[in-house]
XYZ file of C-alpha atoms in Angstrom:
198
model
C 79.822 25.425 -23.034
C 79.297 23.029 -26.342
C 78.497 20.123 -22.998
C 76.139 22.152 -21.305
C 74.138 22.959 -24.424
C 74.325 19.587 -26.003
C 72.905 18.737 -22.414
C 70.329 21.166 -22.419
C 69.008 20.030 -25.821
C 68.864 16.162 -25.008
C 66.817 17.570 -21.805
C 64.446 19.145 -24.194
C 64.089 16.262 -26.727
C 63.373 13.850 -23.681
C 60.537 16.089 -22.421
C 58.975 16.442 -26.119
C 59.256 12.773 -26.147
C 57.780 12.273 -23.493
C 54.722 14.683 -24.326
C 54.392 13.462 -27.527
C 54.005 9.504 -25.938
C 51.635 11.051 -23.113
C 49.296 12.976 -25.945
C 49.702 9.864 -28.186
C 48.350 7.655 -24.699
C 45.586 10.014 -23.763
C 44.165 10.337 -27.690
C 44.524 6.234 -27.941
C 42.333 5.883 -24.597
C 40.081 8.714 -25.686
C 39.236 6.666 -29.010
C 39.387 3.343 -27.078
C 36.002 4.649 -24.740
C 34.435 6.531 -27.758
C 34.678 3.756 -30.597
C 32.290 0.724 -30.681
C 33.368 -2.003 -29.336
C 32.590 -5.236 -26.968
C 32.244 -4.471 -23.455
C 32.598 -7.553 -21.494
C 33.238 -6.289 -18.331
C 29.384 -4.241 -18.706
C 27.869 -7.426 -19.609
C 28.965 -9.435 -16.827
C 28.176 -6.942 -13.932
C 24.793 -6.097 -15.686
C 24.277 -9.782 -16.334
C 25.312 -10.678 -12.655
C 23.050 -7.508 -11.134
C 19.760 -8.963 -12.708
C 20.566 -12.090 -11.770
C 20.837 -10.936 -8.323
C 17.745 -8.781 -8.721
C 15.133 -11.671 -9.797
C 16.314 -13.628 -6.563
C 15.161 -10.644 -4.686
C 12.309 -10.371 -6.272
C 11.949 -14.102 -5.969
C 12.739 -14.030 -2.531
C 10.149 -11.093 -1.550
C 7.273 -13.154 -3.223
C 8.204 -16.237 -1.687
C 8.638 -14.658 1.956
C 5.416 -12.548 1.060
C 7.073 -9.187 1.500
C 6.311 -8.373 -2.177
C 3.011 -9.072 -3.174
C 2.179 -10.827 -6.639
C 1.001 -7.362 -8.579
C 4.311 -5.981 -7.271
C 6.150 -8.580 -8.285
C 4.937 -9.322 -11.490
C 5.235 -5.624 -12.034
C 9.443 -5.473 -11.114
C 9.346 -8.973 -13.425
C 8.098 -6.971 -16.149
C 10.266 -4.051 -15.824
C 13.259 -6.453 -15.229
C 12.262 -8.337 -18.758
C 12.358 -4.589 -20.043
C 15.938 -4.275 -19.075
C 17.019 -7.383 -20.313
C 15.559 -6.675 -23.475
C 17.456 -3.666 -23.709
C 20.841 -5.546 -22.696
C 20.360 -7.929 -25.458
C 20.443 -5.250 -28.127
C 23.287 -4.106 -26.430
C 25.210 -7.039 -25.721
C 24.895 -8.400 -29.637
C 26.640 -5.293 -31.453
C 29.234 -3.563 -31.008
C 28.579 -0.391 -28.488
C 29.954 2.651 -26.968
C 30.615 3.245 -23.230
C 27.754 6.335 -23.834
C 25.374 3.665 -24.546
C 25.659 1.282 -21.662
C 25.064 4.392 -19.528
C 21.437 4.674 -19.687
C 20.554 0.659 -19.231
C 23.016 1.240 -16.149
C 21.124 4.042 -14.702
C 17.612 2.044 -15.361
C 19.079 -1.357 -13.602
C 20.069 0.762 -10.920
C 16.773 3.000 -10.221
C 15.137 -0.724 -10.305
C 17.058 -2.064 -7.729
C 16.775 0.785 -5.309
C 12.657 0.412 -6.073
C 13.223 -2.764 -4.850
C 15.006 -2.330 -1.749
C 12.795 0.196 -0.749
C 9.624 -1.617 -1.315
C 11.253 -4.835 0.395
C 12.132 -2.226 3.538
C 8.681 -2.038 4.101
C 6.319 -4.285 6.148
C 4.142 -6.640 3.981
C 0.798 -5.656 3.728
C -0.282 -8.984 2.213
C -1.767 -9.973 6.038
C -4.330 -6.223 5.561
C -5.006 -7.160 1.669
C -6.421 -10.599 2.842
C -8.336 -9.282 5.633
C -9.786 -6.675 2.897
C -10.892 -8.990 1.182
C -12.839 -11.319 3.862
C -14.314 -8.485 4.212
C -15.303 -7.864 0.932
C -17.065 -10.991 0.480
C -18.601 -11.096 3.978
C -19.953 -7.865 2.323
C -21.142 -9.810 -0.730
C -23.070 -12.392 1.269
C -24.799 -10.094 3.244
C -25.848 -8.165 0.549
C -26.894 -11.723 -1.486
C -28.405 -13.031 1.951
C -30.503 -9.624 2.151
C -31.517 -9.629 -1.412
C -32.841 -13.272 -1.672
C -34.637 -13.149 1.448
C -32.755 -15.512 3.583
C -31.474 -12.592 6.196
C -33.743 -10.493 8.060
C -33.707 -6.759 7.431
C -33.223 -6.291 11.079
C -30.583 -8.744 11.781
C -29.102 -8.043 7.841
C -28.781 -4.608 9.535
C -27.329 -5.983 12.818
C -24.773 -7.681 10.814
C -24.096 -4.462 8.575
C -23.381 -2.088 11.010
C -21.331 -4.895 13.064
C -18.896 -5.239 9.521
C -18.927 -1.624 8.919
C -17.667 -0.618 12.372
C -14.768 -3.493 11.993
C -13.780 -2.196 8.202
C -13.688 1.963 9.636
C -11.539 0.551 12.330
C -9.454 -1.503 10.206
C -9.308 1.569 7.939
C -8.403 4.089 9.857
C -5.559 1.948 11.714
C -3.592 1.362 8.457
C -3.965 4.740 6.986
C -0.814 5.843 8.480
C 1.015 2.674 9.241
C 0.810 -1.125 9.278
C -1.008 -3.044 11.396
C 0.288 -4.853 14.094
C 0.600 -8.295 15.148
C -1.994 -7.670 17.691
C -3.962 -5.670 15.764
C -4.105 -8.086 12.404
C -5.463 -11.008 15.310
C -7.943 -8.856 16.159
C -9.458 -7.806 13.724
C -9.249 -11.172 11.928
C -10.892 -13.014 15.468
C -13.879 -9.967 15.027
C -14.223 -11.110 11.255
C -14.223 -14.875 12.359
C -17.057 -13.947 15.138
C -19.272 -11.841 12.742
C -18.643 -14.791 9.694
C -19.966 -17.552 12.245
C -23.001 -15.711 13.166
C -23.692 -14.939 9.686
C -23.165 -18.149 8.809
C -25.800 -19.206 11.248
C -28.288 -17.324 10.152
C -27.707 -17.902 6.523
């Protein structure tokens, strides 16, 4: 009887021991994630993530997928985020406050995928603006007297009829490869006989 007691206590001290080193592991842990401290594993991925982001960025300018407002837009934001990684990165933080500059660096890069997913519209912004200054020197070449106000109009009409075309193809999509060649060989036809008669 005196055995089976004696074994019945040691069972019990063995499992308070043991709860009292589990609670003592959990409360260490707890206090390890909620005092400040260096996170060096949070600097390198966020360190290696903008990295990675700027080549993209880089990448989509260079290949013309990203236009320059657009870029120099995600480099400003991306400038943003490093600023806020510095300030974290030189004191001593909590895992609470590498959350938010996370969350940022992540909303970024999905912005950034999802503008790179679509098709560059760099090809419709320059044939916007040939035909904003065709526009220009008709109106200039109408104003100074060196167009006619017949053939001024000719020419007006012609550019108007190629920029409601233009227009209403991109409002719901891009333009295709055929469609970018011809409108740019109707701007090329309408620029030569304007600058003829100019």
């Amino acid at each position: 009887m005196k055995v089976i007691d004696f074994l019945q206590v040691r069972y019990f001290k063995k499992k308070m021991l043991l709860l009292v080193i589990v609670l003592g592991m959990m409360t260490v842990l707890v206090q390890c994630a909620s005092v400040s401290q260096r996170w060096p594993e949070n600097e390198r991925r966020t360190e290696d993530r903008m990295f990675l982001l700027q080549q993209e960025i880089g990448k989509g300018l260079g290949s013309g997928e990203l236009t320059l407002d657009a870029s120099q837009e995600f480099v400003v934001k991306l400038d943003n985020l490093r600023r806020d990684y510095t300030v974290l990165r030189e004191r001593k933080t909590t895992q609470e406050e590498w959350a938010p500059l996370l969350t940022k660096l992540e909303d970024m890069e999905k912005e950034v995928k999802v503008v790179l997913a679509y098709p560059s519209r760099i090809d419709e912004t320059k044939l916007e603006d040939r035909m904003i200054v065709l526009q220009r020197r008709l109106d200039d070449g109408m104003l100074i007297g060196r167009l006619r106000r017949v053939q001024g109009r000719d020419f007006q009409l012609r550019l108007d009829d190629i920029r409601r075309e233009f227009l209403q193809r991109i409002k719901d999509r891009p333009l295709t490869t055929e469609e970018k060649g011809e409108t740019s060989s109707r701007l090329d036809l309408l620029e030569s006989d304007v600058n003829n008669a100019l």
